[in-house]
Amino acid sequence: SKSGGRNQLTFFEANMQAAAIRRLKLLAELRHAVPDGQLELYFQPIVDLATGGIVKAEALLRWRHASGALLSPDTFIEVAEESGLIHEIGDWVFRTAAQQSKRWSELLGRDFQISINKSPVQFQPQTEAADWVAHLDAIRLGPRCINVEITEGLLLNLSDTVMDKLATLQASGMQVSIDDFGTGYSSMSYLKRLDIDYLKIDQSFVKELVHDNFSRTITETIIVMAHKLGLKVIAEGVETQEQCDCLGRAGCDFGQGFLFSRPLPAAAFEGLLAGRAG
Ligand code: C2E
Ligand code: CA
Ligand code: CA
Ligand code: CA
């Protein structure tokens, strides 16, 4: 009936409104996250597949929400990007990761590289590539200790702004990885124009590696291609020993995943590092 239709519409609108209100509330709370010290970095080891030693780490963002819940980035990064808060958050991530790298490099007596994630939004004109370079200088951390992970989406339309920012980071000596490699729509022509250091094979290929010929072929081909181009390869989402063995046979350089360790708070990571640094 007519009135039934109207009720459904109202119900739909009410749902939309509830979602919009939830989002606004999340945004209002997220504004306090940096000043109130609610953000945390977790660290996941990156392992040299030839030796089994921990040689690097990826920093993964967490939000200790006022409710006590530990939120993963999927629940708030989009809101951070849309609101522009990502710039403040990204700055905090960078500084915190640099501080940890400094500490662990001193503990180990050699450079300990930490990867950080940057969304495409973080390459817009107002951002901070030159500030980051200056900050590393100020805390006396070698730029090679920071590895910036970007996705192929950023490289789809390689604008002058993006090129400039990447060039600033790379000229300083910071390294760059392509995250989720193989899932983008990119032509890979950017590999010729940019000085990329690492490709990270997406988890979706690693997951199917052992049982699916297609995924294994893609993985093996990425590794051969990367090595011919002088790049190193990190496999993400390694969960089983079979996957690890298969990657080792294919000549993959590094692995990251639950097989080695889940992402850990800094103190727990440091404990792991003490026993297993490579
Ligand atoms: P990503 O960069 O691809 O990070 C890998 C994700 O896979 C992480 O999820 C990690 O916890 C998870 N993972 C690691 N090993 C395994 C495994 O063996 N199996 C499975 N199933 N998963 C594994 P997380 O921490 O929830 O992060 C999700 C995404 O959020 C990241 O994907 C990254 O794109 C984004 N992100 C994380 N930290 C930051 C940050 O500081 N800034 C920005 N802009 N984005 C971030
Ligand atoms: Ca990443
Ligand atoms: Ca480089
Ligand atoms: Ca990834």
Short mmCIF file of N, CA and C and ligand atoms in Angstrom, two decimals, residues 58 117 149 179 200 236, ligand 2:
data_model
loop_
_atom_site.label_atom_id
_atom_site.label_comp_id
_atom_site.label_asym_id
_atom_site.label_seq_id
_atom_site.Cartn_x
_atom_site.Cartn_y
_atom_site.Cartn_z
N GLU A 58 56.80 -3.64 10.14
CA GLU A 58 55.79 -2.71 9.63
C GLU A 58 55.03 -2.15 10.83
N ASN A 117 52.61 3.17 6.60
CA ASN A 117 51.64 3.21 5.50
C ASN A 117 51.19 4.64 5.26
N GLU A 149 55.23 2.85 2.63
CA GLU A 149 54.42 1.93 1.81
C GLU A 149 53.29 2.69 1.15
N ASP A 179 52.69 -1.48 -1.81
CA ASP A 179 51.88 -2.37 -0.97
C ASP A 179 50.80 -3.05 -1.83
N LYS A 200 55.48 -5.57 -2.27
CA LYS A 200 54.84 -6.44 -1.28
C LYS A 200 53.72 -7.20 -1.96
N GLU A 236 53.22 -10.88 1.94
CA GLU A 236 52.36 -10.51 3.07
C GLU A 236 51.40 -11.64 3.41
CA CA B 2 51.22 -1.97 4.42
#
